[in-house]
Coordinates of C-alpha atoms in Angstrom, one line a residue:
M111 CA -10.9 53.3 5.6
A112 CA -7.7 51.6 6.7
E113 CA -4.8 51.9 4.4
A114 CA -3.2 49.1 2.7
N115 CA 0.1 49.2 4.4
Q116 CA -1.8 49.1 7.8
L117 CA -4.0 45.9 6.4
F118 CA -0.6 44.4 5.6
K119 CA 1.2 44.8 8.9
E120 CA 0.3 41.4 10.0
F121 CA 1.3 39.5 6.7
K122 CA 3.5 36.7 7.5
I123 CA 5.1 34.0 5.3
Q124 CA 4.3 30.6 7.0
S125 CA 6.8 27.6 6.5
V126 CA 5.6 24.1 6.0
S127 CA 7.0 23.1 9.7
E128 CA 4.6 26.0 11.1
F129 CA 1.6 25.1 8.9
F130 CA 1.8 21.3 10.4
R131 CA 2.7 22.7 13.8
R132 CA -0.8 24.2 14.2
N133 CA -2.4 21.4 11.9
A134 CA -1.0 18.2 13.5
A135 CA -4.5 16.6 13.0
M136 CA -3.6 16.4 9.4
L137 CA -0.6 14.3 10.1
G138 CA -2.8 11.8 12.0
Y139 CA -2.2 13.5 15.6
T140 CA -5.4 13.5 17.0
G141 CA -6.5 11.7 19.6
K142 CA -4.2 10.3 22.6
I143 CA -4.1 6.8 21.5
R144 CA -3.9 7.5 17.8
S145 CA -1.3 10.1 18.2
L146 CA 1.1 7.8 19.9
T147 CA 0.5 4.9 17.2
T148 CA 1.2 7.6 14.7
V149 CA 4.6 8.1 16.2
I150 CA 5.4 4.3 16.0
H151 CA 3.9 4.0 12.3
E152 CA 6.4 6.8 10.9
A153 CA 9.3 5.3 12.7
V154 CA 8.6 1.7 11.5
T155 CA 7.7 2.3 8.1
N156 CA 11.0 4.5 7.7
S157 CA 12.9 1.4 9.2
L158 CA 11.5 -1.3 6.8
D159 CA 11.9 1.0 3.7
A160 CA 15.4 1.4 4.8
C161 CA 16.2 -2.1 5.3
E162 CA 14.5 -3.2 2.1
E163 CA 16.3 -0.8 -0.2
A164 CA 19.9 -2.0 1.5
G165 CA 18.9 -5.6 0.9
I166 CA 18.8 -6.3 4.8
L167 CA 16.2 -8.9 6.7
P168 CA 14.7 -6.1 9.0
Y169 CA 14.9 -6.2 12.8
V170 CA 12.7 -3.6 14.5
R171 CA 12.6 -3.3 18.2
V172 CA 9.8 -0.9 19.8
E173 CA 10.0 0.2 23.5
I174 CA 7.4 2.1 25.3
E175 CA 8.6 3.5 28.8
E176 CA 5.9 5.3 30.8
L177 CA 7.3 8.2 32.5
G178 CA 4.3 9.7 34.0
R179 CA 0.5 10.0 33.6
E180 CA 0.1 10.2 29.7
H181 CA 3.9 10.8 29.4
Y182 CA 6.2 8.3 27.5
K183 CA 9.6 7.7 26.2
V184 CA 9.4 6.0 22.8
I185 CA 12.4 4.1 21.3
I186 CA 12.7 2.6 17.8
E187 CA 15.9 0.7 16.9
D188 CA 16.7 -1.0 13.5
N189 CA 19.4 -2.8 11.9
G190 CA 19.1 -0.6 8.6
P191 CA 21.9 1.0 6.7
G192 CA 22.2 3.8 9.2
I193 CA 22.1 7.8 8.3
P194 CA 25.3 9.6 7.1
E195 CA 25.6 12.5 9.8
K196 CA 25.1 15.2 7.3
Y197 CA 21.6 14.1 6.5
I198 CA 20.5 13.7 10.2
T199 CA 18.9 17.1 10.2
H200 CA 17.5 16.6 7.0
V201 CA 15.8 13.4 7.7
F202 CA 14.4 14.5 11.1
G203 CA 14.0 17.9 11.0
K204 CA 13.0 19.0 7.4
M205 CA 9.5 18.4 6.3
L206 CA 8.8 17.7 2.7
A207 CA 12.3 16.0 2.2
G208 CA 13.3 12.4 1.6
T209 CA 14.9 10.0 -0.5
K210 CA 11.5 8.9 -2.0
A211 CA 8.9 11.8 -2.2
H212 CA 10.4 13.2 -5.3
R213 CA 10.8 10.1 -7.3
N214 CA 7.9 7.9 -9.2
I215 CA 8.7 4.8 -6.9
Q216 CA 6.4 2.5 -4.7
S217 CA 7.2 3.1 -0.8
R218 CA 5.3 3.1 2.1
G219 CA 5.8 6.8 2.8
Q220 CA 5.0 9.3 -0.1
Q221 CA 5.3 12.7 1.0
G222 CA 8.4 13.2 3.0
I223 CA 6.7 14.4 6.4
G224 CA 6.6 11.2 8.5
I225 CA 9.4 10.8 10.8
S226 CA 10.0 15.1 11.1
G227 CA 6.3 15.0 11.9
A228 CA 6.8 12.9 14.5
V229 CA 10.0 14.7 15.9
M230 CA 7.7 18.0 15.8
F231 CA 5.1 16.2 17.7
A232 CA 7.5 15.1 20.5
Q233 CA 8.7 18.7 20.4
I234 CA 5.5 20.6 21.1
T235 CA 4.0 17.9 23.5
S236 CA 7.4 17.6 25.8
G237 CA 9.7 20.4 24.9
K238 CA 12.4 17.8 24.3
A239 CA 14.8 17.3 21.5
T240 CA 14.7 13.9 19.8
R241 CA 17.7 11.6 20.4
V242 CA 19.2 10.2 17.4
I243 CA 21.9 7.5 17.5
T244 CA 23.2 6.0 14.1
S245 CA 25.9 4.3 12.3
T246 CA 26.5 3.3 8.6
G247 CA 28.9 0.6 10.2
D248 CA 32.1 2.5 9.9
D249 CA 34.3 3.3 13.1
S250 CA 31.9 5.7 14.5
I251 CA 28.3 6.0 16.0
I252 CA 27.0 9.3 15.8
E253 CA 24.6 10.5 18.8
A254 CA 22.7 13.7 18.1
W255 CA 19.8 15.6 19.6
V256 CA 17.7 17.0 17.1
K257 CA 15.0 20.0 17.2
I258 CA 13.2 21.5 14.7
D259 CA 13.2 25.2 13.7
V260 CA 9.7 25.6 12.9
D261 CA 10.0 29.0 11.2
R262 CA 12.6 28.0 8.8
N263 CA 11.7 24.3 8.5
E264 CA 15.1 23.4 9.5
G265 CA 16.4 20.5 11.6
K266 CA 19.0 21.5 14.1
I267 CA 21.3 19.6 16.2
V268 CA 21.3 21.1 19.9
K269 CA 23.9 18.4 21.2
K270 CA 26.2 15.9 19.3
E271 CA 28.5 13.2 20.4
K272 CA 30.7 10.7 18.4
H273 CA 31.9 7.5 19.9
P274 CA 33.9 4.6 18.6
N275 CA 32.0 1.7 17.0
P276 CA 34.5 -1.4 17.5
K277 CA 31.7 -4.0 17.0
G278 CA 31.0 -2.4 13.6
W279 CA 27.6 -1.7 14.8
R280 CA 25.0 -0.7 12.1
G281 CA 21.6 1.2 12.2
T282 CA 19.4 3.7 13.8
R283 CA 17.9 4.4 17.3
I284 CA 15.6 7.1 18.0
E285 CA 14.2 8.2 21.3
L286 CA 11.2 10.6 21.5
E287 CA 9.4 12.0 24.7
V288 CA 5.7 12.6 24.0
K289 CA 3.0 13.8 26.4
N290 CA -0.5 14.0 26.3
V291 CA -0.6 10.4 25.0
R292 CA -2.2 7.1 26.0
Y293 CA -0.7 3.3 25.6
V294 CA -3.6 0.9 25.5
R295 CA -3.8 -2.7 23.9
S296 CA -6.8 -1.8 21.5
K297 CA -7.1 -2.2 17.8
Q298 CA -5.9 1.4 17.1
G299 CA -2.9 1.1 19.2
I300 CA 0.4 0.0 18.9
Y301 CA 0.4 -3.8 19.7
W302 CA -2.3 -4.3 17.0
Y303 CA -0.3 -1.8 14.6
L304 CA 2.9 -3.9 14.8
K305 CA 1.0 -7.2 14.5
L306 CA -0.8 -6.2 11.5
T307 CA 2.7 -4.9 10.2
A308 CA 4.2 -8.6 11.0
I309 CA 1.3 -10.3 8.8
A310 CA 2.0 -8.0 5.7
N311 CA 6.0 -8.0 6.2
P312 CA 6.8 -11.7 6.9
H313 CA 10.5 -11.3 6.4
A314 CA 10.9 -8.7 9.4
H315 CA 11.5 -9.5 12.9
I316 CA 9.6 -7.2 14.8
E317 CA 9.7 -6.9 18.9
L318 CA 7.7 -4.9 21.4
I319 CA 8.4 -3.9 25.0
E320 CA 5.3 -2.8 26.6
P321 CA 5.3 0.0 29.4
D322 CA 4.8 -2.8 32.2
G323 CA 8.1 -4.6 30.5
K324 CA 6.1 -7.3 29.0
L325 CA 8.1 -8.4 25.8
I326 CA 6.0 -9.5 22.8
V327 CA 8.0 -10.9 19.4
F328 CA 6.9 -11.3 16.1
P329 CA 9.2 -13.6 14.6
R330 CA 9.9 -13.6 10.8
S331 CA 8.5 -16.4 8.9
S332 CA 10.4 -15.4 5.6
E333 CA 14.1 -15.1 5.0
D334 CA 13.7 -13.4 1.7
V335 CA 14.3 -9.7 1.4
P336 CA 11.6 -8.4 -1.1
E337 CA 13.1 -6.8 -4.2
P338 CA 13.4 -3.1 -4.1
P339 CA 11.0 -1.1 -6.2
V340 CA 12.2 0.3 -9.3
E341 CA 11.6 3.8 -10.3
M342 CA 9.1 4.2 -12.9
K343 CA 9.1 7.2 -15.7
P344 CA 5.9 9.2 -15.7
H345 CA 3.1 8.0 -18.2
P346 CA 2.0 10.7 -20.8
R347 CA -1.6 10.3 -19.4
G348 CA -0.8 11.2 -16.2
V349 CA 1.1 14.4 -16.4
L350 CA 0.2 18.1 -16.3
T351 CA 1.5 21.1 -18.4
D352 CA 3.8 22.3 -15.4
D353 CA 5.4 18.6 -15.2
V354 CA 6.1 18.7 -18.9
Y355 CA 7.6 22.2 -18.6
R356 CA 9.6 21.6 -15.5
M357 CA 10.9 18.4 -16.6
A358 CA 12.0 20.0 -19.9
K359 CA 14.1 22.6 -18.2
K360 CA 16.0 20.1 -16.2
T361 CA 16.6 17.5 -18.7
R362 CA 20.1 17.0 -20.3
R363 CA 18.5 15.6 -23.8
S364 CA 19.4 17.1 -26.9
S365 CA 16.0 17.9 -28.2
V366 CA 12.1 17.9 -27.4
K367 CA 11.8 14.4 -29.3
R368 CA 14.6 12.7 -27.1
F369 CA 13.6 14.2 -24.0
L370 CA 9.9 12.9 -24.5
V371 CA 11.3 9.4 -25.7
G372 CA 13.6 9.3 -23.0
E373 CA 11.9 10.6 -19.7
F374 CA 8.4 9.2 -20.3
S375 CA 7.2 5.5 -20.4
R376 CA 5.3 4.5 -23.6
I377 CA 6.8 6.8 -25.9
S378 CA 8.7 5.9 -29.0
D379 CA 10.2 7.8 -32.2
K380 CA 6.9 6.4 -34.0
K381 CA 4.9 7.7 -31.2
I382 CA 6.4 11.1 -31.7
D383 CA 5.4 11.2 -35.3
E384 CA 2.0 10.7 -34.1
L385 CA 2.4 13.1 -31.6
V386 CA 3.1 15.6 -34.1
E387 CA 0.1 14.8 -36.3
Y388 CA -2.1 15.6 -33.1
I389 CA -0.5 18.8 -32.2
A390 CA -1.1 20.0 -36.0
A391 CA -4.8 18.6 -36.0
L392 CA -5.2 20.7 -32.8
R393 CA -3.7 23.7 -34.0
L394 CA -6.0 23.6 -37.2
I395 CA -9.4 22.7 -35.5
K396 CA -8.8 25.9 -33.3
T397 CA -8.6 28.0 -36.4
E398 CA -12.2 26.5 -37.5
D399 CA -14.6 29.4 -36.9
D400 CA -18.0 27.2 -37.1
K401 CA -18.4 25.7 -33.6
N402 CA -20.4 22.8 -34.5
V403 CA -17.8 21.9 -37.2
Q404 CA -15.2 22.4 -34.5
E405 CA -17.0 19.9 -32.2
Q406 CA -17.4 17.3 -34.8
L407 CA -13.7 17.6 -35.6
Y408 CA -12.7 17.3 -31.9
E409 CA -15.0 14.1 -31.8
R410 CA -13.2 12.5 -34.9
L411 CA -9.7 13.4 -33.1
M412 CA -10.8 11.5 -29.9
E413 CA -11.8 8.5 -32.2
G414 CA -8.2 8.4 -33.2
E415 CA -9.1 9.8 -37.1
V416 CA -6.1 12.4 -36.9
K417 CA -5.1 11.7 -40.6
A418 CA -8.8 12.2 -41.8
V419 CA -8.9 15.6 -39.7
L420 CA -5.6 16.8 -41.1
R421 CA -6.8 16.2 -44.8
S422 CA -10.1 18.5 -43.9
F423 CA -7.6 21.5 -43.9
K424 CA -5.8 23.0 -47.0
G425 CA -2.1 23.4 -46.4
Y426 CA -2.0 21.0 -43.3
T427 CA 1.3 19.7 -44.4
K428 CA 3.0 23.3 -43.7
V429 CA 1.6 23.0 -40.0
V430 CA 2.8 19.6 -39.6
K431 CA 6.4 20.5 -40.6
Q432 CA 6.2 23.5 -38.1
V433 CA 5.2 21.1 -35.4
A434 CA 7.9 18.8 -36.5
K435 CA 10.5 21.5 -36.0
L436 CA 9.3 22.1 -32.6
M437 CA 10.3 18.4 -31.8
D438 CA 14.1 19.3 -32.6
K439 CA 14.3 22.4 -30.6
P440 CA 16.4 21.9 -27.2
P441 CA 14.0 21.0 -24.5
E442 CA 15.3 24.3 -22.3
K443 CA 13.6 26.4 -24.9
L444 CA 10.4 24.6 -24.7
S445 CA 7.7 27.4 -23.9
W446 CA 4.8 26.8 -21.6
H447 CA 2.4 27.2 -24.4
E448 CA 4.2 24.4 -26.5
A449 CA 4.1 22.3 -23.3
E450 CA 0.4 22.6 -23.0
E451 CA -0.1 21.6 -26.6
I452 CA 1.9 18.7 -25.8
V453 CA -0.2 17.5 -23.0
E454 CA -3.5 18.1 -24.7
A455 CA -2.2 16.1 -27.6
F456 CA -1.5 13.4 -25.1
R457 CA -5.2 13.3 -23.9
Y458 CA -6.3 12.3 -27.5
M459 CA -3.7 9.8 -28.2
K460 CA -3.9 6.2 -27.3
F461 CA -1.2 4.7 -25.0
L462 CA -0.3 1.3 -23.9
A463 CA -0.6 1.1 -20.2
P464 CA 2.0 2.3 -18.2
P465 CA 4.8 -0.6 -17.1
T466 CA 3.9 -2.2 -13.7
H467 CA 7.8 -3.7 -13.2
G468 CA 8.3 -1.1 -10.3
L469 CA 5.4 -2.5 -8.1
R470 CA 6.3 -4.7 -5.8
P471 CA 3.6 -7.0 -4.1
I472 CA 3.7 -9.1 -1.0
G473 CA 3.0 -12.1 -2.9
E474 CA 0.4 -14.9 -2.5
E475 CA 3.1 -17.2 -0.6
N476 CA 4.2 -14.6 1.8
I477 CA 0.8 -13.2 2.6
E478 CA -0.2 -17.2 3.4
K479 CA 2.8 -17.2 5.6
G480 CA 2.3 -14.0 7.4
L481 CA -1.4 -14.9 8.2
T482 CA -0.6 -18.5 9.4
N483 CA 2.4 -17.3 11.3
I484 CA 0.3 -14.7 13.3
L485 CA -3.3 -15.8 13.3
K486 CA -2.9 -19.7 13.4
P487 CA -6.1 -20.3 11.2
E488 CA -7.3 -23.9 9.9
F489 CA -7.7 -22.2 6.4
V490 CA -5.7 -19.7 4.4
T491 CA -5.7 -18.4 0.9
A492 CA -4.0 -15.4 -0.9
V493 CA -4.9 -13.7 -4.1
T494 CA -2.7 -11.2 -6.1
R495 CA -4.4 -9.8 -8.9
S496 CA -2.6 -8.5 -12.1
P497 CA -1.5 -4.8 -12.3
K498 CA -3.9 -2.2 -13.4
V499 CA -4.2 1.4 -14.0
Y500 CA -6.6 4.1 -12.7
S501 CA -7.5 7.5 -13.8
G502 CA -4.4 9.2 -15.1
G503 CA -2.4 6.1 -15.9
I504 CA -1.3 5.5 -12.8
P505 CA -0.4 1.5 -11.9
F506 CA -1.6 -0.2 -9.1
Q507 CA -2.2 -3.7 -7.9
V508 CA -4.4 -5.4 -5.3
E509 CA -3.8 -8.4 -3.3
V510 CA -6.1 -10.3 -0.7
G511 CA -5.6 -12.7 1.9
L512 CA -8.3 -14.8 3.7
A513 CA -8.0 -16.6 7.0
Y514 CA -10.6 -18.8 8.6
G515 CA -11.2 -20.7 11.6
G516 CA -8.4 -22.0 13.9
E517 CA -7.4 -19.7 16.6
I518 CA -9.3 -16.8 15.0
P519 CA -12.0 -15.8 17.6
G520 CA -15.7 -15.4 16.3
G521 CA -16.3 -12.0 14.4
F522 CA -15.2 -10.9 11.1
E523 CA -12.0 -8.9 10.8
L524 CA -10.8 -6.5 7.8
L525 CA -7.2 -6.0 7.7
R526 CA -6.7 -2.6 5.8
Y527 CA -3.0 -2.0 4.1
A528 CA -1.7 0.2 1.6
N529 CA 1.9 -0.5 0.1
R530 CA 2.3 -3.1 3.3
V531 CA 1.4 -0.4 5.7
P532 CA -1.5 -1.0 8.1
L533 CA -4.5 1.6 8.1
L534 CA -6.0 1.7 11.5
F535 CA -8.3 4.6 11.4
D536 CA -10.8 6.3 9.1
A537 CA -12.1 2.7 7.9
G538 CA -15.8 4.1 7.2
S539 CA -14.5 6.0 4.1
C540 CA -12.1 3.8 3.0
V541 CA -12.5 2.0 -0.6
T542 CA -11.4 -1.5 1.0
T543 CA -14.1 -1.3 3.3
L544 CA -16.9 -0.4 1.0
A545 CA -15.3 -3.3 -1.4
A546 CA -15.4 -5.8 1.4
R547 CA -19.0 -4.8 2.4
S548 CA -20.5 -5.1 -1.0
V549 CA -19.7 -8.8 -1.4
D550 CA -22.6 -11.3 -0.8
W551 CA -20.8 -13.5 1.4
R552 CA -23.8 -16.0 1.9
R553 CA -22.8 -16.9 -1.7
Y554 CA -19.7 -18.4 -0.3
K555 CA -21.2 -20.3 2.7
V556 CA -20.5 -17.5 5.1
D557 CA -24.1 -17.0 6.4
D558 CA -23.3 -14.4 9.1
L559 CA -20.3 -12.5 8.4
D560 CA -20.1 -10.4 11.6
R561 CA -20.1 -13.8 13.7
A562 CA -17.8 -15.7 11.3
P563 CA -14.1 -16.6 12.4
L564 CA -13.0 -15.0 9.1
V565 CA -10.0 -12.4 8.8
L566 CA -9.8 -10.8 5.4
M567 CA -6.5 -8.8 4.4
I568 CA -6.7 -6.3 1.7
N569 CA -3.4 -4.7 0.6
V570 CA -3.4 -1.9 -2.2
I571 CA -0.2 -1.0 -3.8
S572 CA 0.7 2.0 -5.9
V573 CA 3.3 4.3 -7.1
H574 CA 0.4 7.1 -5.8
V575 CA -2.1 5.6 -3.6
P576 CA -4.8 7.7 -3.5
Y577 CA -5.4 8.4 0.1
T578 CA -8.2 10.6 1.2
G579 CA -5.8 12.9 3.4
T580 CA -2.4 13.8 4.7
G581 CA -2.9 11.2 7.5
K582 CA -3.0 8.4 5.0
Q583 CA -5.3 6.2 7.0
S584 CA -8.0 5.7 4.3
I585 CA -8.0 5.0 0.5
A586 CA -10.2 7.3 -1.8
N587 CA -13.2 5.2 -3.4
V588 CA -11.7 5.1 -7.0
E589 CA -14.0 2.8 -9.3
E590 CA -11.0 1.1 -10.9
I591 CA -9.6 0.0 -7.4
Q592 CA -13.0 -1.0 -5.9
N593 CA -13.7 -3.1 -8.9
E594 CA -10.2 -5.1 -8.3
I595 CA -10.5 -5.4 -4.7
R596 CA -13.9 -7.0 -5.4
L597 CA -12.7 -9.5 -7.9
A598 CA -9.9 -10.4 -5.6
I599 CA -12.2 -10.9 -2.9
M600 CA -14.5 -12.8 -4.7
D601 CA -11.6 -15.0 -6.0
A602 CA -10.5 -16.0 -2.5
A603 CA -14.0 -16.5 -1.1
R604 CA -14.6 -19.2 -3.9
R605 CA -11.7 -21.0 -2.5
L606 CA -13.1 -20.4 1.1
Q607 CA -16.4 -22.0 -0.2
T608 CA -14.8 -25.0 -1.7
Y609 CA -13.0 -25.7 1.8
L610 CA -16.1 -25.3 3.8
S611 CA -18.2 -27.4 1.4
G612 CA -15.8 -30.2 2.0
K613 CA -15.4 -29.5 5.5
H614 CA -19.4 -29.5 6.0
R615 CA -19.6 -32.9 3.8
R616 CA -16.7 -34.5 6.1
L617 CA -18.9 -33.6 9.1
H618 CA -21.9 -35.2 7.9
Q619 CA -20.3 -38.3 6.8
A620 CA -18.7 -38.6 10.3
K621 CA -22.1 -38.2 11.9
R622 CA -23.8 -40.8 9.8
R623 CA -20.6 -43.3 10.3
R624 CA -21.3 -42.8 14.2
T625 CA -25.1 -43.5 13.7
F626 CA -24.2 -46.8 12.0
E627 CA -21.5 -48.0 14.3
K628 CA -23.9 -47.2 17.3
Y629 CA -26.1 -50.2 16.0
V630 CA -23.3 -52.6 15.0
P631 CA -23.2 -54.3 18.4
E632 CA -27.0 -55.1 18.7
I633 CA -27.1 -56.3 14.8
A634 CA -23.9 -58.5 15.5
R635 CA -25.6 -60.1 18.4
A636 CA -28.8 -60.8 16.3
L637 CA -27.0 -62.2 13.4
S638 CA -24.8 -64.4 15.5
V639 CA -28.1 -66.1 16.9
L640 CA -29.4 -66.4 13.5
T641 CA -26.4 -67.9 11.7
G642 CA -24.3 -69.3 14.5
K643 CA -21.0 -67.1 13.8
P644 CA -19.3 -65.8 16.5
E645 CA -20.5 -62.1 17.5
E646 CA -17.2 -60.5 17.5
E647 CA -16.6 -62.0 13.9
V648 CA -19.9 -60.6 12.6
K649 CA -19.2 -57.2 14.5
N650 CA -15.9 -56.7 13.0
Y651 CA -17.1 -57.6 9.4
F652 CA -19.5 -54.7 9.7
L653 CA -17.2 -52.2 11.2
S654 CA -14.7 -53.1 8.2
Y655 CA -17.8 -52.9 5.7
I656 CA -18.8 -49.4 7.3
E657 CA -15.0 -48.1 7.1
G658 CA -14.6 -48.9 3.5
H659 CA -17.8 -47.4 2.5
F660 CA -17.0 -44.1 4.0
A661 CA -13.2 -44.2 2.8
A662 CA -14.7 -44.5 -0.6
K663 CA -17.3 -41.9 -0.1
E664 CA -14.4 -39.3 1.1
A665 CA -12.1 -40.2 -1.8
G666 CA -15.1 -39.7 -4.2
G667 CA -15.8 -36.1 -2.2
A668 CA -12.2 -35.0 -2.5
E669 CA -12.1 -35.9 -6.3
E670 CA -15.0 -33.8 -6.7
V671 CA -13.6 -30.9 -4.9
S672 CA -10.5 -31.0 -6.9
E673 CA -12.5 -30.7 -10.0
N674 CA -14.8 -28.2 -8.9
A675 CA -11.5 -26.1 -7.7

């Protein structure tokens, strides 16, 4: 039998970087086309987030240079705020680090893995460091070559130069060499990704230089920079015991009461009094020996009958006073058990839904601008639903854009987004796909969805988008989110139905008009012979009558459509 020391000889602590180096597919680096698109995705989302937080209209330039077979240099440049020199290694070389991952805030990236994952992918496929050129607009430009120390999950600069900045350039340019990838113009490639990004971000100017040197420009159609998202306090229904315990140790509030009121949303002084009663009631219920009685008391507590539950125990006021003292103690002295009691009480209490002021939708006007600018449809509409919450008290919002006809080719196209970021892969398991296919499109005069010149855009925004995996390409099938998507789609589809009804009616009237006008010359000749009136005069009379008749019909139809809308 092997000794324990022998068994543990190969025991090793694995860093985050080492884990993702071995499991790059979890970050989206799987397949030659998808891997290249993922590199671009991570860099572009960083650029857009940085520009928006700094109040800058984004300019993003992507260049793909072919160096050999399945070997490319990828260059992404933006006009963002730049990166201070001391943060370069953290941004590009340290996983699970960033300005947004630790904050309760809506952002395109949520994990702090993205761009450092791209740097690692370049490093493990080409062996080359990533070249970073950046300036915050001061008198110098920093040029650094960054690699990741996988064992330590740290970035290291292998070479650095500082250059003068006489023109005050500000922004960031990164250059990565990647191998075993392919550039193709498919619906999972870079061109399509940037096209969809331009639709959801009409305020961004995006350029792409393809490997053959062709320049493609997606110009901005809006001059308004979206307001940066606001950090939101956690909601009581969405926290764990560990969250409360850790937050209590870090806060500077003077008491547990002030900590709960100040660090959480929807908790007031009045709510603290209620919390005290619920904690006291839970403590008393647990002293009940009869399990049936205990279950009945839990049910009454769930129904909000906390005062009645308290009164069913003798000496309950003593327990309430004990819990009240808990609220006055310093937060750093809060025990795990006490944090557990607080969170358990949260589960029984009723709270207002979390505030949604931190969500930043694209907006109906901007969705219509983006779809019109890129797709050139004959009809476009957009719907932005009111914010809602899904399980755990997490706020989210759904937006839908619908474009029909014009330059859109036949065949239904679903454009999926999360926080304005295009989702190109894993569509089959995504809640957006399930919701779009669950709608009966025939009710809205779309008889054959798969052949219709129809583009449906769905954007789900949230502080925490419930992705199905770390690759962030598919949204989990959460019931509340699916219902909101369906309602938004049906709202937009009703507007399409109104448009198509009017279009069909106009086509029918035009056909009837041509039929009448076809027989006017023959009728005019016959009536001229019978009445002695000039043939041209009779002909003009009937043409004028037909024109007036169909003009009245068209006006009546337009009024009817307006009333129905």
